[in-house]
JSON list of C-alpha atoms and ligand atoms in Angstrom, two decimals:
[
{"chain": "H", "resi": 1, "resn": "UNK", "atom": "CA", "xyz": [102.11, 88.27, 104.16]},
{"chain": "H", "resi": 2, "resn": "UNK", "atom": "CA", "xyz": [99.63, 89.12, 101.45]},
{"chain": "H", "resi": 3, "resn": "UNK", "atom": "CA", "xyz": [99.48, 92.78, 100.49]},
{"chain": "H", "resi": 4, "resn": "UNK", "atom": "CA", "xyz": [95.71, 92.68, 100.99]},
{"chain": "H", "resi": 5, "resn": "UNK", "atom": "CA", "xyz": [96.13, 91.60, 104.63]},
{"chain": "H", "resi": 6, "resn": "UNK", "atom": "CA", "xyz": [98.76, 94.26, 105.30]},
{"chain": "H", "resi": 7, "resn": "UNK", "atom": "CA", "xyz": [96.51, 96.83, 103.64]},
{"chain": "H", "resi": 8, "resn": "UNK", "atom": "CA", "xyz": [93.64, 95.90, 105.91]},
{"chain": "H", "resi": 9, "resn": "UNK", "atom": "CA", "xyz": [95.81, 96.42, 109.01]},
{"chain": "H", "resi": 10, "resn": "UNK", "atom": "CA", "xyz": [97.06, 99.75, 107.66]},
{"chain": "H", "resi": 11, "resn": "UNK", "atom": "CA", "xyz": [93.54, 100.90, 106.85]},
{"chain": "H", "resi": 12, "resn": "UNK", "atom": "CA", "xyz": [92.46, 100.11, 110.41]},
{"chain": "H", "resi": 13, "resn": "UNK", "atom": "CA", "xyz": [95.38, 102.13, 111.76]},
{"chain": "H", "resi": 14, "resn": "UNK", "atom": "CA", "xyz": [94.47, 105.01, 109.46]},
{"chain": "H", "resi": 15, "resn": "UNK", "atom": "CA", "xyz": [90.87, 104.99, 110.69]},
{"chain": "H", "resi": 16, "resn": "UNK", "atom": "CA", "xyz": [92.08, 105.12, 114.32]},
{"chain": "H", "resi": 17, "resn": "UNK", "atom": "CA", "xyz": [94.56, 107.93, 113.65]},
{"chain": "H", "resi": 18, "resn": "UNK", "atom": "CA", "xyz": [91.82, 109.89, 111.89]},
{"chain": "H", "resi": 19, "resn": "UNK", "atom": "CA", "xyz": [89.42, 109.40, 114.81]},
{"chain": "H", "resi": 20, "resn": "UNK", "atom": "CA", "xyz": [92.15, 110.70, 117.14]},
{"chain": "H", "resi": 21, "resn": "UNK", "atom": "CA", "xyz": [92.49, 113.85, 115.11]},
{"chain": "H", "resi": 22, "resn": "UNK", "atom": "CA", "xyz": [88.95, 114.43, 113.86]},
{"chain": "H", "resi": 23, "resn": "UNK", "atom": "CA", "xyz": [89.83, 113.78, 110.27]},
{"chain": "H", "resi": 24, "resn": "UNK", "atom": "CA", "xyz": [88.23, 111.72, 107.54]},
{"chain": "H", "resi": 25, "resn": "UNK", "atom": "CA", "xyz": [90.13, 108.66, 106.28]},
{"chain": "H", "resi": 26, "resn": "UNK", "atom": "CA", "xyz": [89.27, 109.80, 102.76]},
{"chain": "H", "resi": 27, "resn": "UNK", "atom": "CA", "xyz": [91.75, 112.64, 103.21]},
{"chain": "H", "resi": 28, "resn": "UNK", "atom": "CA", "xyz": [94.62, 110.17, 103.44]},
{"chain": "H", "resi": 29, "resn": "UNK", "atom": "CA", "xyz": [96.11, 108.56, 100.36]},
{"chain": "H", "resi": 30, "resn": "UNK", "atom": "CA", "xyz": [98.35, 105.52, 100.66]},
{"chain": "H", "resi": 31, "resn": "UNK", "atom": "CA", "xyz": [101.35, 105.49, 98.36]},
{"chain": "H", "resi": 32, "resn": "UNK", "atom": "CA", "xyz": [102.73, 101.96, 98.13]},
{"chain": "H", "resi": 33, "resn": "UNK", "atom": "CA", "xyz": [106.51, 102.28, 98.01]},
{"chain": "H", "resi": 34, "resn": "UNK", "atom": "CA", "xyz": [107.62, 99.44, 95.75]},
{"chain": "H", "resi": 35, "resn": "UNK", "atom": "CA", "xyz": [111.35, 100.20, 95.64]},
{"chain": "H", "resi": 36, "resn": "UNK", "atom": "CA", "xyz": [112.34, 96.98, 97.42]},
{"chain": "H", "resi": 37, "resn": "UNK", "atom": "CA", "xyz": [109.96, 94.61, 95.67]},
{"chain": "H", "resi": 38, "resn": "UNK", "atom": "CA", "xyz": [109.28, 92.89, 92.35]},
{"chain": "H", "resi": 39, "resn": "UNK", "atom": "CA", "xyz": [106.91, 93.86, 89.57]},
{"chain": "H", "resi": 40, "resn": "UNK", "atom": "CA", "xyz": [104.73, 90.93, 90.63]},
{"chain": "H", "resi": 41, "resn": "UNK", "atom": "CA", "xyz": [104.46, 92.30, 94.14]},
{"chain": "H", "resi": 42, "resn": "UNK", "atom": "CA", "xyz": [103.59, 95.75, 92.78]},
{"chain": "H", "resi": 43, "resn": "UNK", "atom": "CA", "xyz": [100.82, 94.12, 90.70]},
{"chain": "H", "resi": 44, "resn": "UNK", "atom": "CA", "xyz": [99.56, 92.41, 93.83]},
{"chain": "H", "resi": 45, "resn": "UNK", "atom": "CA", "xyz": [99.30, 95.82, 95.49]},
{"chain": "H", "resi": 46, "resn": "UNK", "atom": "CA", "xyz": [97.28, 97.19, 92.56]},
{"chain": "H", "resi": 47, "resn": "UNK", "atom": "CA", "xyz": [94.98, 94.16, 92.71]},
{"chain": "H", "resi": 48, "resn": "UNK", "atom": "CA", "xyz": [94.48, 94.80, 96.42]},
{"chain": "H", "resi": 49, "resn": "UNK", "atom": "CA", "xyz": [93.12, 98.23, 95.56]},
{"chain": "H", "resi": 50, "resn": "UNK", "atom": "CA", "xyz": [96.21, 100.43, 95.70]},
{"chain": "H", "resi": 51, "resn": "UNK", "atom": "CA", "xyz": [96.25, 103.18, 93.07]},
{"chain": "H", "resi": 52, "resn": "UNK", "atom": "CA", "xyz": [99.42, 105.11, 93.92]},
{"chain": "H", "resi": 53, "resn": "UNK", "atom": "CA", "xyz": [102.93, 103.70, 93.63]},
{"chain": "H", "resi": 54, "resn": "UNK", "atom": "CA", "xyz": [106.18, 105.32, 94.73]},
{"chain": "H", "resi": 55, "resn": "UNK", "atom": "CA", "xyz": [109.70, 104.67, 93.52]},
{"chain": "H", "resi": 56, "resn": "UNK", "atom": "CA", "xyz": [112.91, 106.39, 94.55]},
{"chain": "H", "resi": 57, "resn": "UNK", "atom": "CA", "xyz": [115.21, 105.50, 91.67]},
{"chain": "H", "resi": 58, "resn": "UNK", "atom": "CA", "xyz": [115.09, 106.01, 87.93]},
{"chain": "H", "resi": 59, "resn": "UNK", "atom": "CA", "xyz": [115.78, 102.34, 87.16]},
{"chain": "H", "resi": 60, "resn": "UNK", "atom": "CA", "xyz": [113.09, 100.99, 89.48]},
{"chain": "H", "resi": 61, "resn": "UNK", "atom": "CA", "xyz": [110.57, 103.44, 88.12]},
{"chain": "H", "resi": 62, "resn": "UNK", "atom": "CA", "xyz": [111.38, 102.60, 84.49]},
{"chain": "H", "resi": 63, "resn": "UNK", "atom": "CA", "xyz": [111.07, 98.83, 85.01]},
{"chain": "H", "resi": 64, "resn": "UNK", "atom": "CA", "xyz": [107.75, 98.99, 86.82]},
{"chain": "H", "resi": 65, "resn": "UNK", "atom": "CA", "xyz": [106.41, 101.72, 84.57]},
{"chain": "H", "resi": 66, "resn": "UNK", "atom": "CA", "xyz": [107.06, 99.59, 81.48]},
{"chain": "H", "resi": 67, "resn": "UNK", "atom": "CA", "xyz": [105.37, 96.58, 83.05]},
{"chain": "H", "resi": 68, "resn": "UNK", "atom": "CA", "xyz": [102.35, 98.37, 84.53]},
{"chain": "H", "resi": 69, "resn": "UNK", "atom": "CA", "xyz": [101.90, 101.14, 81.96]},
{"chain": "H", "resi": 70, "resn": "UNK", "atom": "CA", "xyz": [99.31, 103.74, 82.77]},
{"chain": "H", "resi": 71, "resn": "UNK", "atom": "CA", "xyz": [97.56, 101.85, 85.53]},
{"chain": "H", "resi": 72, "resn": "UNK", "atom": "CA", "xyz": [99.02, 103.39, 88.68]},
{"chain": "H", "resi": 73, "resn": "UNK", "atom": "CA", "xyz": [99.52, 107.00, 89.61]},
{"chain": "H", "resi": 74, "resn": "UNK", "atom": "CA", "xyz": [103.30, 107.36, 89.88]},
{"chain": "H", "resi": 75, "resn": "UNK", "atom": "CA", "xyz": [105.15, 109.21, 92.61]},
{"chain": "H", "resi": 76, "resn": "UNK", "atom": "CA", "xyz": [108.89, 109.87, 92.44]},
{"chain": "H", "resi": 77, "resn": "UNK", "atom": "CA", "xyz": [109.99, 110.02, 96.07]},
{"chain": "H", "resi": 78, "resn": "UNK", "atom": "CA", "xyz": [113.78, 109.81, 95.99]},
{"chain": "H", "resi": 79, "resn": "UNK", "atom": "CA", "xyz": [116.46, 112.43, 95.72]},
{"chain": "H", "resi": 80, "resn": "UNK", "atom": "CA", "xyz": [116.64, 113.39, 92.07]},
{"chain": "H", "resi": 81, "resn": "UNK", "atom": "CA", "xyz": [119.77, 114.22, 90.14]},
{"chain": "H", "resi": 82, "resn": "UNK", "atom": "CA", "xyz": [119.25, 117.06, 87.69]},
{"chain": "H", "resi": 83, "resn": "UNK", "atom": "CA", "xyz": [120.60, 115.07, 84.75]},
{"chain": "H", "resi": 84, "resn": "UNK", "atom": "CA", "xyz": [118.01, 112.32, 85.36]},
{"chain": "H", "resi": 85, "resn": "UNK", "atom": "CA", "xyz": [114.97, 114.58, 85.15]},
{"chain": "H", "resi": 86, "resn": "UNK", "atom": "CA", "xyz": [114.54, 114.02, 81.41]},
{"chain": "H", "resi": 87, "resn": "UNK", "atom": "CA", "xyz": [114.31, 110.26, 81.93]},
{"chain": "H", "resi": 88, "resn": "UNK", "atom": "CA", "xyz": [111.55, 110.32, 84.52]},
{"chain": "H", "resi": 89, "resn": "UNK", "atom": "CA", "xyz": [109.54, 113.41, 83.66]},
{"chain": "H", "resi": 90, "resn": "UNK", "atom": "CA", "xyz": [107.05, 111.75, 81.29]},
{"chain": "H", "resi": 91, "resn": "UNK", "atom": "CA", "xyz": [106.47, 108.80, 83.62]},
{"chain": "H", "resi": 92, "resn": "UNK", "atom": "CA", "xyz": [105.57, 110.49, 86.88]},
{"chain": "H", "resi": 93, "resn": "UNK", "atom": "CA", "xyz": [102.49, 112.25, 88.17]},
{"chain": "H", "resi": 94, "resn": "UNK", "atom": "CA", "xyz": [104.13, 113.69, 91.30]},
{"chain": "H", "resi": 95, "resn": "UNK", "atom": "CA", "xyz": [107.71, 114.53, 92.26]},
{"chain": "H", "resi": 96, "resn": "UNK", "atom": "CA", "xyz": [108.08, 114.57, 96.06]},
{"chain": "H", "resi": 97, "resn": "UNK", "atom": "CA", "xyz": [111.71, 115.63, 96.23]},
{"chain": "H", "resi": 98, "resn": "UNK", "atom": "CA", "xyz": [111.96, 119.16, 94.89]},
{"chain": "H", "resi": 99, "resn": "UNK", "atom": "CA", "xyz": [114.71, 120.66, 97.04]},
{"chain": "H", "resi": 100, "resn": "UNK", "atom": "CA", "xyz": [116.71, 123.13, 94.96]},
{"chain": "H", "resi": 101, "resn": "UNK", "atom": "CA", "xyz": [116.32, 125.77, 92.28]},
{"chain": "H", "resi": 102, "resn": "UNK", "atom": "CA", "xyz": [118.53, 124.00, 89.72]},
{"chain": "H", "resi": 103, "resn": "UNK", "atom": "CA", "xyz": [116.19, 121.01, 89.90]},
{"chain": "H", "resi": 104, "resn": "UNK", "atom": "CA", "xyz": [113.11, 123.23, 89.49]},
{"chain": "H", "resi": 105, "resn": "UNK", "atom": "CA", "xyz": [114.70, 124.84, 86.47]},
{"chain": "H", "resi": 106, "resn": "UNK", "atom": "CA", "xyz": [115.37, 121.47, 84.84]},
{"chain": "H", "resi": 107, "resn": "UNK", "atom": "CA", "xyz": [111.88, 120.12, 85.59]},
{"chain": "H", "resi": 108, "resn": "UNK", "atom": "CA", "xyz": [110.40, 123.27, 84.09]},
{"chain": "H", "resi": 109, "resn": "UNK", "atom": "CA", "xyz": [112.54, 122.92, 80.99]},
{"chain": "H", "resi": 110, "resn": "UNK", "atom": "CA", "xyz": [111.84, 119.23, 80.35]},
{"chain": "H", "resi": 111, "resn": "UNK", "atom": "CA", "xyz": [108.14, 119.16, 81.21]},
{"chain": "H", "resi": 112, "resn": "UNK", "atom": "CA", "xyz": [105.49, 119.06, 78.51]},
{"chain": "H", "resi": 113, "resn": "UNK", "atom": "CA", "xyz": [102.76, 119.85, 80.99]},
{"chain": "H", "resi": 114, "resn": "UNK", "atom": "CA", "xyz": [102.41, 121.23, 84.51]},
{"chain": "H", "resi": 115, "resn": "UNK", "atom": "CA", "xyz": [104.20, 118.90, 86.93]},
{"chain": "H", "resi": 116, "resn": "UNK", "atom": "CA", "xyz": [102.90, 118.48, 90.45]},
{"chain": "H", "resi": 117, "resn": "UNK", "atom": "CA", "xyz": [105.85, 118.88, 92.80]},
{"chain": "H", "resi": 118, "resn": "UNK", "atom": "CA", "xyz": [106.19, 118.64, 96.54]},
{"chain": "H", "resi": 119, "resn": "UNK", "atom": "CA", "xyz": [108.94, 120.62, 98.20]},
{"chain": "H", "resi": 120, "resn": "UNK", "atom": "CA", "xyz": [111.07, 118.42, 100.43]},
{"chain": "H", "resi": 121, "resn": "UNK", "atom": "CA", "xyz": [111.80, 119.96, 103.80]},
{"chain": "H", "resi": 122, "resn": "UNK", "atom": "CA", "xyz": [114.32, 118.75, 106.34]},
{"chain": "H", "resi": 123, "resn": "UNK", "atom": "CA", "xyz": [112.35, 119.59, 109.46]},
{"chain": "H", "resi": 124, "resn": "UNK", "atom": "CA", "xyz": [114.46, 117.56, 111.88]},
{"chain": "H", "resi": 125, "resn": "UNK", "atom": "CA", "xyz": [117.75, 119.16, 110.84]},
{"chain": "H", "resi": 126, "resn": "UNK", "atom": "CA", "xyz": [119.41, 115.75, 110.49]},
{"chain": "H", "resi": 127, "resn": "UNK", "atom": "CA", "xyz": [122.49, 116.19, 108.33]},
{"chain": "H", "resi": 128, "resn": "UNK", "atom": "CA", "xyz": [121.92, 112.98, 106.39]},
{"chain": "H", "resi": 129, "resn": "UNK", "atom": "CA", "xyz": [118.52, 114.12, 105.16]},
{"chain": "H", "resi": 130, "resn": "UNK", "atom": "CA", "xyz": [117.84, 115.97, 101.94]},
{"chain": "H", "resi": 131, "resn": "UNK", "atom": "CA", "xyz": [115.54, 118.94, 101.81]},
{"chain": "H", "resi": 132, "resn": "UNK", "atom": "CA", "xyz": [115.37, 122.64, 102.45]},
{"chain": "H", "resi": 133, "resn": "UNK", "atom": "CA", "xyz": [115.72, 124.02, 105.94]},
{"chain": "H", "resi": 134, "resn": "UNK", "atom": "CA", "xyz": [112.33, 125.26, 107.21]},
{"chain": "H", "resi": 135, "resn": "UNK", "atom": "CA", "xyz": [113.48, 128.88, 107.12]},
{"chain": "H", "resi": 136, "resn": "UNK", "atom": "CA", "xyz": [114.42, 128.58, 103.44]},
{"chain": "H", "resi": 137, "resn": "UNK", "atom": "CA", "xyz": [111.04, 127.38, 102.22]},
{"chain": "H", "resi": 138, "resn": "UNK", "atom": "CA", "xyz": [109.13, 130.64, 101.79]},
{"chain": "H", "resi": 139, "resn": "UNK", "atom": "CA", "xyz": [111.86, 132.24, 99.67]},
{"chain": "H", "resi": 140, "resn": "UNK", "atom": "CA", "xyz": [112.06, 129.08, 97.60]},
{"chain": "H", "resi": 141, "resn": "UNK", "atom": "CA", "xyz": [108.29, 129.09, 96.98]},
{"chain": "H", "resi": 142, "resn": "UNK", "atom": "CA", "xyz": [108.51, 132.69, 95.82]},
{"chain": "H", "resi": 143, "resn": "UNK", "atom": "CA", "xyz": [111.27, 131.84, 93.35]},
{"chain": "H", "resi": 144, "resn": "UNK", "atom": "CA", "xyz": [109.18, 129.04, 91.81]},
{"chain": "H", "resi": 145, "resn": "UNK", "atom": "CA", "xyz": [106.84, 131.63, 90.29]},
{"chain": "H", "resi": 146, "resn": "UNK", "atom": "CA", "xyz": [109.25, 131.98, 87.35]},
{"chain": "H", "resi": 147, "resn": "UNK", "atom": "CA", "xyz": [108.63, 128.34, 86.31]},
{"chain": "H", "resi": 148, "resn": "UNK", "atom": "CA", "xyz": [105.25, 127.96, 84.56]},
{"chain": "H", "resi": 149, "resn": "UNK", "atom": "CA", "xyz": [105.45, 124.16, 84.35]},
{"chain": "H", "resi": 150, "resn": "UNK", "atom": "CA", "xyz": [105.72, 123.65, 88.10]},
{"chain": "H", "resi": 151, "resn": "UNK", "atom": "CA", "xyz": [102.82, 123.43, 90.50]},
{"chain": "H", "resi": 152, "resn": "UNK", "atom": "CA", "xyz": [103.63, 123.27, 94.19]},
{"chain": "H", "resi": 153, "resn": "UNK", "atom": "CA", "xyz": [101.15, 120.57, 95.16]},
{"chain": "H", "resi": 154, "resn": "UNK", "atom": "CA", "xyz": [102.45, 120.26, 98.69]},
{"chain": "H", "resi": 155, "resn": "UNK", "atom": "CA", "xyz": [105.32, 119.57, 101.05]},
{"chain": "H", "resi": 156, "resn": "UNK", "atom": "CA", "xyz": [107.18, 116.39, 101.89]},
{"chain": "H", "resi": 157, "resn": "UNK", "atom": "CA", "xyz": [109.40, 115.36, 104.75]},
{"chain": "H", "resi": 158, "resn": "UNK", "atom": "CA", "xyz": [111.19, 112.30, 106.09]},
{"chain": "H", "resi": 159, "resn": "UNK", "atom": "CA", "xyz": [111.32, 112.16, 109.87]},
{"chain": "H", "resi": 160, "resn": "UNK", "atom": "CA", "xyz": [114.26, 110.52, 111.62]},
{"chain": "H", "resi": 161, "resn": "UNK", "atom": "CA", "xyz": [114.02, 106.78, 112.21]},
{"chain": "H", "resi": 162, "resn": "UNK", "atom": "CA", "xyz": [113.48, 106.90, 115.95]},
{"chain": "H", "resi": 163, "resn": "UNK", "atom": "CA", "xyz": [111.05, 105.78, 118.61]},
{"chain": "H", "resi": 164, "resn": "UNK", "atom": "CA", "xyz": [110.50, 109.16, 120.23]},
{"chain": "H", "resi": 165, "resn": "UNK", "atom": "CA", "xyz": [106.83, 109.83, 119.54]},
{"chain": "H", "resi": 166, "resn": "UNK", "atom": "CA", "xyz": [106.87, 113.35, 120.88]},
{"chain": "H", "resi": 167, "resn": "UNK", "atom": "CA", "xyz": [109.77, 114.33, 118.66]},
{"chain": "H", "resi": 168, "resn": "UNK", "atom": "CA", "xyz": [108.01, 112.84, 115.62]},
{"chain": "H", "resi": 169, "resn": "UNK", "atom": "CA", "xyz": [104.83, 114.78, 116.43]},
{"chain": "H", "resi": 170, "resn": "UNK", "atom": "CA", "xyz": [106.94, 117.96, 116.56]},
{"chain": "H", "resi": 171, "resn": "UNK", "atom": "CA", "xyz": [108.55, 117.23, 113.17]},
{"chain": "H", "resi": 172, "resn": "UNK", "atom": "CA", "xyz": [105.24, 116.71, 111.43]},
{"chain": "H", "resi": 173, "resn": "UNK", "atom": "CA", "xyz": [103.66, 119.73, 113.14]},
{"chain": "H", "resi": 174, "resn": "UNK", "atom": "CA", "xyz": [106.46, 121.91, 111.76]},
{"chain": "H", "resi": 175, "resn": "UNK", "atom": "CA", "xyz": [105.71, 120.82, 108.20]},
{"chain": "H", "resi": 176, "resn": "UNK", "atom": "CA", "xyz": [101.99, 121.48, 108.70]},
{"chain": "H", "resi": 177, "resn": "UNK", "atom": "CA", "xyz": [102.79, 124.98, 109.95]},
{"chain": "H", "resi": 178, "resn": "UNK", "atom": "CA", "xyz": [104.85, 125.77, 106.86]},
{"chain": "H", "resi": 179, "resn": "UNK", "atom": "CA", "xyz": [102.01, 124.46, 104.70]},
{"chain": "H", "resi": 180, "resn": "UNK", "atom": "CA", "xyz": [99.58, 126.86, 106.38]},
{"chain": "H", "resi": 181, "resn": "UNK", "atom": "CA", "xyz": [101.98, 129.78, 105.82]},
{"chain": "H", "resi": 182, "resn": "UNK", "atom": "CA", "xyz": [102.13, 128.95, 102.11]},
{"chain": "H", "resi": 183, "resn": "UNK", "atom": "CA", "xyz": [98.36, 128.46, 101.79]},
{"chain": "H", "resi": 184, "resn": "UNK", "atom": "CA", "xyz": [97.82, 131.91, 103.31]},
{"chain": "H", "resi": 185, "resn": "UNK", "atom": "CA", "xyz": [99.59, 133.45, 100.31]},
{"chain": "H", "resi": 186, "resn": "UNK", "atom": "CA", "xyz": [96.88, 132.04, 98.01]},
{"chain": "H", "resi": 187, "resn": "UNK", "atom": "CA", "xyz": [99.30, 131.58, 95.13]},
{"chain": "H", "resi": 188, "resn": "UNK", "atom": "CA", "xyz": [97.76, 130.05, 92.05]},
{"chain": "H", "resi": 189, "resn": "UNK", "atom": "CA", "xyz": [100.88, 127.99, 91.31]},
{"chain": "H", "resi": 190, "resn": "UNK", "atom": "CA", "xyz": [101.20, 126.82, 94.92]},
{"chain": "H", "resi": 191, "resn": "UNK", "atom": "CA", "xyz": [97.91, 125.44, 96.28]},
{"chain": "H", "resi": 192, "resn": "UNK", "atom": "CA", "xyz": [100.02, 123.29, 98.61]},
{"chain": "H", "resi": 193, "resn": "UNK", "atom": "CA", "xyz": [97.15, 120.97, 99.56]},
{"chain": "H", "resi": 194, "resn": "UNK", "atom": "CA", "xyz": [99.27, 117.87, 100.15]},
{"chain": "H", "resi": 195, "resn": "UNK", "atom": "CA", "xyz": [101.40, 116.87, 103.10]},
{"chain": "H", "resi": 196, "resn": "UNK", "atom": "CA", "xyz": [103.48, 113.83, 102.19]},
{"chain": "H", "resi": 197, "resn": "UNK", "atom": "CA", "xyz": [104.71, 112.54, 105.52]},
{"chain": "H", "resi": 198, "resn": "UNK", "atom": "CA", "xyz": [104.74, 109.24, 107.36]},
{"chain": "H", "resi": 199, "resn": "UNK", "atom": "CA", "xyz": [106.37, 105.91, 106.50]},
{"chain": "H", "resi": 200, "resn": "UNK", "atom": "CA", "xyz": [105.96, 102.37, 107.85]},
{"chain": "H", "resi": 201, "resn": "UNK", "atom": "CA", "xyz": [107.10, 103.23, 111.36]},
{"chain": "H", "resi": 202, "resn": "UNK", "atom": "CA", "xyz": [105.48, 106.64, 111.85]},
{"chain": "H", "resi": 203, "resn": "UNK", "atom": "CA", "xyz": [102.50, 107.02, 109.53]},
{"chain": "H", "resi": 204, "resn": "UNK", "atom": "CA", "xyz": [99.90, 107.00, 112.32]},
{"chain": "H", "resi": 205, "resn": "UNK", "atom": "CA", "xyz": [101.62, 109.97, 113.99]},
{"chain": "H", "resi": 206, "resn": "UNK", "atom": "CA", "xyz": [101.92, 111.76, 110.65]},
{"chain": "H", "resi": 207, "resn": "UNK", "atom": "CA", "xyz": [98.20, 111.33, 110.00]},
{"chain": "H", "resi": 208, "resn": "UNK", "atom": "CA", "xyz": [97.37, 112.73, 113.43]},
{"chain": "H", "resi": 209, "resn": "UNK", "atom": "CA", "xyz": [99.37, 115.81, 112.36]},
{"chain": "H", "resi": 210, "resn": "UNK", "atom": "CA", "xyz": [97.66, 116.22, 109.00]},
{"chain": "H", "resi": 211, "resn": "UNK", "atom": "CA", "xyz": [99.34, 113.93, 106.45]},
{"chain": "H", "resi": 212, "resn": "UNK", "atom": "CA", "xyz": [97.38, 113.58, 103.20]},
{"chain": "H", "resi": 213, "resn": "UNK", "atom": "CA", "xyz": [99.86, 111.15, 101.63]},
{"chain": "H", "resi": 214, "resn": "UNK", "atom": "CA", "xyz": [101.63, 108.39, 103.54]},
{"chain": "H", "resi": 215, "resn": "UNK", "atom": "CA", "xyz": [104.51, 106.58, 101.80]},
{"chain": "H", "resi": 216, "resn": "UNK", "atom": "CA", "xyz": [104.49, 102.99, 103.00]},
{"chain": "H", "resi": 217, "resn": "UNK", "atom": "CA", "xyz": [106.91, 100.31, 101.84]},
{"chain": "H", "resi": 218, "resn": "UNK", "atom": "CA", "xyz": [107.91, 97.68, 104.39]},
{"chain": "H", "resi": 219, "resn": "UNK", "atom": "CA", "xyz": [104.60, 97.47, 106.27]},
{"chain": "H", "resi": 220, "resn": "UNK", "atom": "CA", "xyz": [102.56, 97.16, 103.06]},
{"chain": "H", "resi": 221, "resn": "UNK", "atom": "CA", "xyz": [104.50, 95.29, 100.38]},
{"chain": "H", "resi": 222, "resn": "UNK", "atom": "CA", "xyz": [107.45, 94.10, 102.46]},
{"chain": "H", "resi": 223, "resn": "UNK", "atom": "CA", "xyz": [111.09, 94.59, 101.63]},
{"chain": "H", "resi": 224, "resn": "UNK", "atom": "CA", "xyz": [112.07, 91.77, 99.29]},
{"chain": "A", "resi": 1, "resn": "PLP", "atom": "C1", "xyz": [111.78, 103.90, 101.19]},
{"chain": "A", "resi": 1, "resn": "PLP", "atom": "C2", "xyz": [111.02, 105.13, 101.39]},
{"chain": "A", "resi": 1, "resn": "PLP", "atom": "C3", "xyz": [109.76, 105.12, 102.04]},
{"chain": "A", "resi": 1, "resn": "PLP", "atom": "C4", "xyz": [109.13, 103.86, 102.60]},
{"chain": "A", "resi": 1, "resn": "PLP", "atom": "O1", "xyz": [109.84, 103.38, 103.69]},
{"chain": "A", "resi": 1, "resn": "PLP", "atom": "P1", "xyz": [109.27, 102.22, 104.64]},
{"chain": "A", "resi": 1, "resn": "PLP", "atom": "O2", "xyz": [109.92, 102.47, 105.95]},
{"chain": "A", "resi": 1, "resn": "PLP", "atom": "O3", "xyz": [109.70, 100.94, 104.02]},
{"chain": "A", "resi": 1, "resn": "PLP", "atom": "O4", "xyz": [107.79, 102.35, 104.71]},
{"chain": "A", "resi": 1, "resn": "PLP", "atom": "C5", "xyz": [109.09, 106.32, 102.16]},
{"chain": "A", "resi": 1, "resn": "PLP", "atom": "N1", "xyz": [109.60, 107.48, 101.68]},
{"chain": "A", "resi": 1, "resn": "PLP", "atom": "C6", "xyz": [110.79, 107.54, 101.06]},
{"chain": "A", "resi": 1, "resn": "PLP", "atom": "C7", "xyz": [111.29, 108.84, 100.57]},
{"chain": "A", "resi": 1, "resn": "PLP", "atom": "C8", "xyz": [111.54, 106.38, 100.90]},
{"chain": "A", "resi": 1, "resn": "PLP", "atom": "O5", "xyz": [112.74, 106.44, 100.30]}
]
């Protein structure tokens, strides 16, 4: 399938999900997750009108970054080892996987400018998932104030890969609730405007619950 055709289908789904929830489609940004696909396929996505690309590994990011230079906005969406921060920090516009203080410290140290970070939260409690437990988030946000190069742009979660719509709604609702708690604090370093949630199988549900960034790989660019 052409990326442009997939994008059209996704855009139609986004419009419907926004109608369901009284939102404007302009509030939802599509991040094309290119981790499974070639540089050529990533270029095809950009030609189809995609602006934001997401990669989850240092190597994949480096290869596509070299080839595409400053064209896309880059999102690092994978779990990030502290020792790798220095290799990605100058290439990315957003880091979606901030989940521990040691990582925040390293990002702060290596950054030459303010880095937009999203705090990853494990709302479902699945053991295999990275991220802070919901009850840890507020303390974590408070601790970030010591790092002048970090802006808390939002929150990110990965829901379990299941078919249970109600459960998925509950997961995404939980993240939205934490976002509202943070926004109430009106912290300059933590505007927390973004909710990065929803992937190929659950992005419509995530949008109904307030997603501003959906990370779509398989349904948009495919997986090979
Ligand atoms: C791979 C990946 C995605 C995209 O997954 P699809 O199911 O292919 O859409 C989104 N977010 C993260 C963090 C990923 O690692």
